[in-house]
Amino acid sequence: MLKTCKKGNWFEIIIPKTWDGITIQELFQRKWNSPKKLTHQFRMEQKVLVNGQKADWNKPLTPESKLQINLFEEEEINIPPQYMEVSVLYEDDHVLVLNKPPFLNTHPNDLSKDTNTLVNAASFYLQSKGEMRNIRQIHRLDKDTSGAILFAKHPLAGAILDRLLENRKIKRTYIALVQGLFKQKKGSIKDPIGRDRHHASRRRVSSSGQEAVTHYQVIKENTKKQVSYIKCWLDTGRTHQIRVHFSHIGHPLIGDTLYGGLPFFKRQALHAAKLEFLHPFTEEKIVCHAPFTDKPVIFQDIDLYTL
């Protein structure tokens, strides 16, 4: 794990031996995959120092030297804050993980009109702590899906996490309650998903759709009620992917009436229970478990910490 600390608006990294010989330019472009525009901004605005001095972006770094990056300046807020209680699963100077309740949109579709979303709540939370910066969501959940969502607190962290997500290095494990009992208790669904031209909000399995891969494992069954509790994780992130895939194989999610689920609950029984990722700067492995919040309880006697 890297040695780091925050000093005012500056973030300091003690250069490890593994970075010996790489330049700041290579660090931003190759290791962190920072967008060209953002990298150029850090360079032109002299937001990077080495041992307190103006950095030479093309000079190799040496172990134990101090790399200082101006990451924490105040920003002009473009996400309207909206107060609501938030459940914090993990937080530091760079990232924030919240436990999203059901029946709440992840982000506004119209910044000026939609303020009752998790992004607006996260914006209020940051500002209430004196952090005048725009929150950046890394992924999303459907309105009626609950669980862990990852946010970045500044653009560089956002860029690094975006690339980790793109490279499938952020793992999200879901719990779902579905109809029926499985003959095969563990497997993968690899059917492509596309839009349903007959329904504006639905998706469907389609040979012309985008690649979609869902892995699953049955963790509990109720033979009397003919339902199964499953954990699943994705190689891709298509809209409604879990809901579409399990409906397609004859096991729609309980409560998911859009895809044929029985209306035992007011929402689809889907929860993002576990989130795993490498910290964008310290490279520490972060594991977050998101407690269930439904009343009445949907996921009976499931131990999140065994997933």
GROMACS .gro file of C-alpha atoms in nm, residues 5-303:
model
  299
    5CYS     CA    1  -0.143   1.200   0.320
    6LYS     CA    2  -0.358   1.509   0.267
    7LYS     CA    3  -0.209   1.851   0.338
    8GLY     CA    4  -0.466   2.124   0.279
    9ASN     CA    5  -0.558   2.119  -0.089
   10TRP     CA    6  -0.258   1.899  -0.166
   11PHE     CA    7  -0.231   1.521  -0.178
   12GLU     CA    8   0.116   1.383  -0.106
   13ILE     CA    9   0.250   1.046  -0.222
   14ILE     CA   10   0.584   0.902  -0.112
   15ILE     CA   11   0.721   0.752  -0.434
   16PRO     CA   12   0.750   0.372  -0.391
   17LYS     CA   13   1.031   0.161  -0.534
   18THR     CA   14   0.790   0.015  -0.789
   19TRP     CA   15   0.758   0.361  -0.949
   20ASP     CA   16   1.133   0.411  -0.983
   21GLY     CA   17   1.217   0.557  -1.322
   22ILE     CA   18   0.869   0.645  -1.446
   23THR     CA   19   0.787   1.007  -1.523
   24ILE     CA   20   0.491   1.209  -1.402
   25GLN     CA   21   0.360   1.211  -1.760
   26GLU     CA   22   0.369   0.830  -1.766
   27LEU     CA   23   0.212   0.813  -1.421
   28PHE     CA   24  -0.088   1.019  -1.531
   29GLN     CA   25  -0.129   0.869  -1.876
   30ARG     CA   26  -0.038   0.502  -1.834
   31LYS     CA   27  -0.084   0.412  -1.469
   32TRP     CA   28  -0.381   0.632  -1.385
   33ASN     CA   29  -0.524   0.657  -1.738
   34SER     CA   30  -0.605   1.022  -1.682
   35PRO     CA   31  -0.781   1.182  -1.983
   36LYS     CA   32  -0.556   1.404  -2.195
   37LYS     CA   33  -0.758   1.716  -2.115
   38LEU     CA   34  -0.738   1.657  -1.740
   39THR     CA   35  -0.366   1.573  -1.755
   40HIS     CA   36  -0.302   1.891  -1.956
   41GLN     CA   37  -0.491   2.093  -1.695
   42PHE     CA   38  -0.277   1.961  -1.409
   43ARG     CA   39   0.036   2.036  -1.610
   44MET     CA   40  -0.054   2.385  -1.733
   45GLU     CA   41  -0.191   2.500  -1.396
   46GLN     CA   42   0.119   2.367  -1.217
   47LYS     CA   43  -0.086   2.148  -0.987
   48VAL     CA   44   0.194   1.893  -0.946
   49LEU     CA   45   0.510   1.941  -0.739
   50VAL     CA   46   0.804   1.718  -0.648
   51ASN     CA   47   0.954   1.783  -0.305
   52GLY     CA   48   0.776   2.118  -0.302
   53GLN     CA   49   0.924   2.236  -0.631
   54LYS     CA   50   0.772   2.279  -0.977
   55ALA     CA   51   0.765   1.936  -1.138
   56ASP     CA   52   0.952   1.830  -1.451
   57TRP     CA   53   0.691   1.604  -1.608
   58ASN     CA   54   0.949   1.419  -1.818
   59LYS     CA   55   1.205   1.354  -1.546
   60PRO     CA   56   1.206   1.004  -1.392
   61LEU     CA   57   1.077   0.988  -1.035
   62THR     CA   58   1.300   0.851  -0.759
   63PRO     CA   59   1.191   0.640  -0.460
   64GLU     CA   60   1.117   0.823  -0.132
   65SER     CA   61   1.072   1.160  -0.306
   66LYS     CA   62   0.744   1.342  -0.238
   67LEU     CA   63   0.492   1.387  -0.519
   68GLN     CA   64   0.237   1.656  -0.436
   69ILE     CA   65  -0.083   1.700  -0.638
   70ASN     CA   66  -0.340   1.977  -0.591
   71LEU     CA   67  -0.659   1.767  -0.582
   72PHE     CA   68  -0.883   1.935  -0.328
   73GLU     CA   69  -0.954   2.286  -0.454
   74GLU     CA   70  -1.310   2.409  -0.421
   75GLU     CA   71  -1.524   2.374  -0.734
   76GLU     CA   72  -1.822   2.562  -0.868
   77ILE     CA   73  -2.107   2.334  -0.764
   78ASN     CA   74  -2.322   2.218  -1.056
   79ILE     CA   75  -2.519   1.948  -0.870
   80PRO     CA   76  -2.796   2.101  -0.656
   81PRO     CA   77  -2.770   1.968  -0.299
   82GLN     CA   78  -3.075   1.801  -0.148
   83TYR     CA   79  -3.088   1.697   0.215
   84MET     CA   80  -3.176   1.339   0.298
   85GLU     CA   81  -3.024   1.081   0.529
   86VAL     CA   82  -2.742   0.884   0.367
   87SER     CA   83  -2.583   0.558   0.479
   88VAL     CA   84  -2.204   0.574   0.435
   89LEU     CA   85  -2.032   0.239   0.383
   90TYR     CA   86  -1.682   0.377   0.316
   91GLU     CA   87  -1.529   0.722   0.283
   92ASP     CA   88  -1.191   0.892   0.257
   93ASP     CA   89  -1.055   1.202   0.082
   94HIS     CA   90  -1.104   1.051  -0.265
   95VAL     CA   91  -1.399   0.813  -0.268
   96LEU     CA   92  -1.740   0.768  -0.111
   97VAL     CA   93  -1.955   0.453  -0.102
   98LEU     CA   94  -2.323   0.490  -0.012
   99ASN     CA   95  -2.594   0.234   0.055
  100LYS     CA   96  -2.873   0.337  -0.182
  101PRO     CA   97  -3.227   0.278  -0.055
  102PRO     CA   98  -3.493   0.145  -0.293
  103PHE     CA   99  -3.740   0.378  -0.471
  104LEU     CA  100  -3.473   0.644  -0.527
  105ASN     CA  101  -3.310   0.741  -0.857
  106THR     CA  102  -2.932   0.729  -0.864
  107HIS     CA  103  -2.891   1.054  -1.058
  108PRO     CA  104  -3.107   1.338  -1.198
  109ASN     CA  105  -3.214   1.325  -1.560
  110ASP     CA  106  -3.255   1.704  -1.551
  111LEU     CA  107  -3.023   1.892  -1.314
  112SER     CA  108  -3.263   2.185  -1.279
  113LYS     CA  109  -3.575   1.977  -1.208
  114ASP     CA  110  -3.471   1.642  -1.058
  115THR     CA  111  -3.320   1.701  -0.716
  116ASN     CA  112  -3.456   1.406  -0.518
  117THR     CA  113  -3.180   1.160  -0.615
  118LEU     CA  114  -2.886   0.992  -0.446
  119VAL     CA  115  -2.640   1.216  -0.633
  120ASN     CA  116  -2.813   1.527  -0.494
  121ALA     CA  117  -2.806   1.376  -0.145
  122ALA     CA  118  -2.434   1.297  -0.184
  123SER     CA  119  -2.373   1.656  -0.296
  124PHE     CA  120  -2.544   1.787   0.018
  125TYR     CA  121  -2.346   1.544   0.233
  126LEU     CA  122  -2.012   1.667   0.094
  127GLN     CA  123  -2.103   2.033   0.132
  128SER     CA  124  -2.224   1.980   0.489
  129LYS     CA  125  -1.869   1.859   0.568
  130GLY     CA  126  -1.717   2.168   0.406
  131GLU     CA  127  -1.607   1.983   0.091
  132MET     CA  128  -1.716   2.217  -0.189
  133ARG     CA  129  -1.668   1.977  -0.478
  134ASN     CA  130  -1.892   1.800  -0.726
  135ILE     CA  131  -1.958   1.435  -0.652
  136ARG     CA  132  -1.906   1.194  -0.944
  137GLN     CA  133  -2.094   0.864  -0.963
  138ILE     CA  134  -1.894   0.573  -1.107
  139HIS     CA  135  -2.187   0.340  -1.178
  140ARG     CA  136  -2.562   0.334  -1.118
  141LEU     CA  137  -2.847   0.122  -0.992
  142ASP     CA  138  -3.207   0.110  -1.111
  143LYS     CA  139  -3.451   0.321  -0.909
  144ASP     CA  140  -3.598   0.020  -0.729
  145THR     CA  141  -3.268  -0.162  -0.675
  146SER     CA  142  -3.089  -0.103  -0.344
  147GLY     CA  143  -2.729  -0.135  -0.233
  148ALA     CA  144  -2.373  -0.009  -0.267
  149ILE     CA  145  -2.284   0.270  -0.512
  150LEU     CA  146  -1.935   0.411  -0.563
  151PHE     CA  147  -1.865   0.784  -0.600
  152ALA     CA  148  -1.547   0.985  -0.664
  153LYS     CA  149  -1.482   1.313  -0.486
  154HIS     CA  150  -1.260   1.474  -0.750
  155PRO     CA  151  -1.192   1.438  -1.126
  156LEU     CA  152  -0.869   1.237  -1.106
  157ALA     CA  153  -1.019   0.976  -0.874
  158GLY     CA  154  -1.320   0.966  -1.106
  159ALA     CA  155  -1.102   0.905  -1.412
  160ILE     CA  156  -0.909   0.623  -1.245
  161LEU     CA  157  -1.224   0.453  -1.116
  162ASP     CA  158  -1.398   0.489  -1.453
  163ARG     CA  159  -1.113   0.299  -1.616
  164LEU     CA  160  -1.115   0.032  -1.343
  165LEU     CA  161  -1.486  -0.018  -1.408
  166GLU     CA  162  -1.429  -0.032  -1.783
  167ASN     CA  163  -1.158  -0.295  -1.731
  168ARG     CA  164  -1.389  -0.501  -1.504
  169LYS     CA  165  -1.174  -0.446  -1.197
  170ILE     CA  166  -1.460  -0.322  -0.981
  171LYS     CA  167  -1.661  -0.623  -0.867
  172ARG     CA  168  -2.024  -0.590  -0.763
  173THR     CA  169  -2.202  -0.886  -0.607
  174TYR     CA  170  -2.583  -0.880  -0.603
  175ILE     CA  171  -2.843  -1.075  -0.409
  176ALA     CA  172  -3.170  -1.154  -0.586
  177LEU     CA  173  -3.484  -1.344  -0.491
  178VAL     CA  174  -3.620  -1.520  -0.798
  179GLN     CA  175  -3.910  -1.746  -0.887
  180GLY     CA  176  -3.859  -2.121  -0.913
  181LEU     CA  177  -3.590  -2.369  -0.816
  182PHE     CA  178  -3.272  -2.420  -1.018
  183LYS     CA  179  -3.160  -2.757  -1.151
  184GLN     CA  180  -2.813  -2.611  -1.204
  185LYS     CA  181  -2.711  -2.439  -0.879
  186LYS     CA  182  -2.424  -2.247  -1.034
  187GLY     CA  183  -2.366  -2.117  -1.385
  188SER     CA  184  -2.338  -1.828  -1.630
  189ILE     CA  185  -2.588  -1.660  -1.862
  190LYS     CA  186  -2.422  -1.528  -2.178
  191ASP     CA  187  -2.709  -1.398  -2.390
  192PRO     CA  188  -2.675  -1.054  -2.559
  193ILE     CA  189  -2.917  -0.781  -2.453
  194GLY     CA  190  -3.079  -0.512  -2.669
  195ARG     CA  191  -3.374  -0.274  -2.661
  196ASP     CA  192  -3.731  -0.402  -2.683
  197ARG     CA  193  -3.872  -0.210  -2.979
  198HIS     CA  194  -4.225  -0.275  -2.851
  199HIS     CA  195  -4.167  -0.119  -2.509
  200ALA     CA  196  -3.973   0.202  -2.440
  201SER     CA  197  -3.823   0.103  -2.104
  202ARG     CA  198  -3.779  -0.271  -2.145
  203ARG     CA  199  -3.475  -0.463  -2.263
  204ARG     CA  200  -3.469  -0.815  -2.404
  205VAL     CA  201  -3.233  -1.090  -2.507
  206SER     CA  202  -3.151  -1.028  -2.873
  207SER     CA  203  -2.898  -1.176  -3.113
  208SER     CA  204  -2.827  -0.821  -3.235
  209GLY     CA  205  -2.785  -0.685  -2.882
  210GLN     CA  206  -2.471  -0.609  -2.681
  211GLU     CA  207  -2.263  -0.876  -2.511
  212ALA     CA  208  -2.392  -0.951  -2.161
  213VAL     CA  209  -2.252  -1.204  -1.913
  214THR     CA  210  -2.408  -1.279  -1.573
  215HIS     CA  211  -2.264  -1.537  -1.332
  216TYR     CA  212  -2.481  -1.680  -1.054
  217GLN     CA  213  -2.488  -1.920  -0.762
  218VAL     CA  214  -2.787  -2.037  -0.559
  219ILE     CA  215  -2.727  -1.967  -0.190
  220LYS     CA  216  -3.064  -2.064  -0.043
  221GLU     CA  217  -3.396  -2.217  -0.152
  222ASN     CA  218  -3.751  -2.219  -0.019
  223THR     CA  219  -3.906  -2.531  -0.167
  224LYS     CA  220  -4.243  -2.459  -0.010
  225LYS     CA  221  -4.269  -2.117  -0.177
  226GLN     CA  222  -4.075  -2.231  -0.485
  227VAL     CA  223  -3.829  -1.942  -0.473
  228SER     CA  224  -3.449  -1.918  -0.477
  229TYR     CA  225  -3.203  -1.671  -0.328
  230ILE     CA  226  -2.908  -1.623  -0.559
  231LYS     CA  227  -2.590  -1.423  -0.563
  232CYS     CA  228  -2.477  -1.296  -0.901
  233TRP     CA  229  -2.197  -1.088  -1.046
  234LEU     CA  230  -2.148  -0.935  -1.388
  235ASP     CA  231  -1.878  -0.918  -1.654
  236THR     CA  232  -2.077  -0.645  -1.830
  237GLY     CA  233  -2.310  -0.367  -1.717
  238ARG     CA  234  -2.609  -0.359  -1.949
  239THR     CA  235  -2.931  -0.184  -1.850
  240HIS     CA  236  -3.157  -0.423  -1.653
  241GLN     CA  237  -2.905  -0.702  -1.719
  242ILE     CA  238  -2.981  -0.920  -1.416
  243ARG     CA  239  -3.356  -0.871  -1.452
  244VAL     CA  240  -3.353  -0.956  -1.824
  245HIS     CA  241  -3.125  -1.258  -1.794
  246PHE     CA  242  -3.316  -1.431  -1.514
  247SER     CA  243  -3.651  -1.360  -1.674
  248HIS     CA  244  -3.513  -1.508  -1.998
  249ILE     CA  245  -3.419  -1.839  -1.832
  250GLY     CA  246  -3.756  -1.867  -1.659
  251HIS     CA  247  -3.665  -1.728  -1.317
  252PRO     CA  248  -3.788  -1.365  -1.306
  253LEU     CA  249  -3.710  -1.161  -0.997
  254ILE     CA  250  -3.986  -1.150  -0.738
  255GLY     CA  251  -4.160  -0.813  -0.759
  256ASP     CA  252  -4.027  -0.734  -1.107
  257THR     CA  253  -4.359  -0.703  -1.288
  258LEU     CA  254  -4.189  -0.544  -1.591
  259TYR     CA  255  -4.020  -0.877  -1.664
  260GLY     CA  256  -4.287  -1.120  -1.545
  261GLY     CA  257  -4.215  -1.137  -1.173
  262LEU     CA  258  -4.492  -1.200  -0.922
  263PRO     CA  259  -4.593  -0.883  -0.730
  264PHE     CA  260  -4.511  -1.006  -0.380
  265PHE     CA  261  -4.312  -0.688  -0.311
  266LYS     CA  262  -4.341  -0.329  -0.431
  267ARG     CA  263  -4.006  -0.354  -0.610
  268GLN     CA  264  -3.781  -0.608  -0.779
  269ALA     CA  265  -3.599  -0.815  -0.517
  270LEU     CA  266  -3.246  -0.706  -0.612
  271HIS     CA  267  -2.976  -0.568  -0.384
  272ALA     CA  268  -2.613  -0.470  -0.459
  273ALA     CA  269  -2.478  -0.642  -0.150
  274LYS     CA  270  -2.100  -0.626  -0.191
  275LEU     CA  271  -1.860  -0.388  -0.365
  276GLU     CA  272  -1.488  -0.460  -0.413
  277PHE     CA  273  -1.226  -0.235  -0.572
  278LEU     CA  274  -0.865  -0.124  -0.546
  279HIS     CA  275  -0.826   0.225  -0.406
  280PRO     CA  276  -0.731   0.462  -0.692
  281PHE     CA  277  -0.421   0.593  -0.512
  282THR     CA  278  -0.317   0.374  -0.219
  283GLU     CA  279  -0.394   0.052  -0.416
  284GLU     CA  280  -0.547  -0.092  -0.098
  285LYS     CA  281  -0.829  -0.343  -0.154
  286ILE     CA  282  -1.159  -0.196  -0.035
  287VAL     CA  283  -1.451  -0.431   0.041
  288CYS     CA  284  -1.792  -0.286   0.132
  289HIS     CA  285  -2.100  -0.480   0.244
  290ALA     CA  286  -2.437  -0.304   0.214
  291PRO     CA  287  -2.691  -0.398   0.485
  292PHE     CA  288  -3.050  -0.471   0.382
  293THR     CA  289  -3.292  -0.188   0.464
  294ASP     CA  290  -3.629  -0.322   0.345
  295LYS     CA  291  -3.928  -0.328   0.580
  296PRO     CA  292  -4.085  -0.579   0.559
  297VAL     CA  293  -3.769  -0.781   0.503
  298ILE     CA  294  -3.719  -0.924   0.152
  299PHE     CA  295  -3.394  -1.116   0.198
  300GLN     CA  296  -3.454  -1.348   0.491
  301ASP     CA  297  -3.159  -1.486   0.692
  302ILE     CA  298  -2.889  -1.396   0.438
  303ASP     CA  299  -2.540  -1.338   0.583
   0.00000   0.00000   0.00000
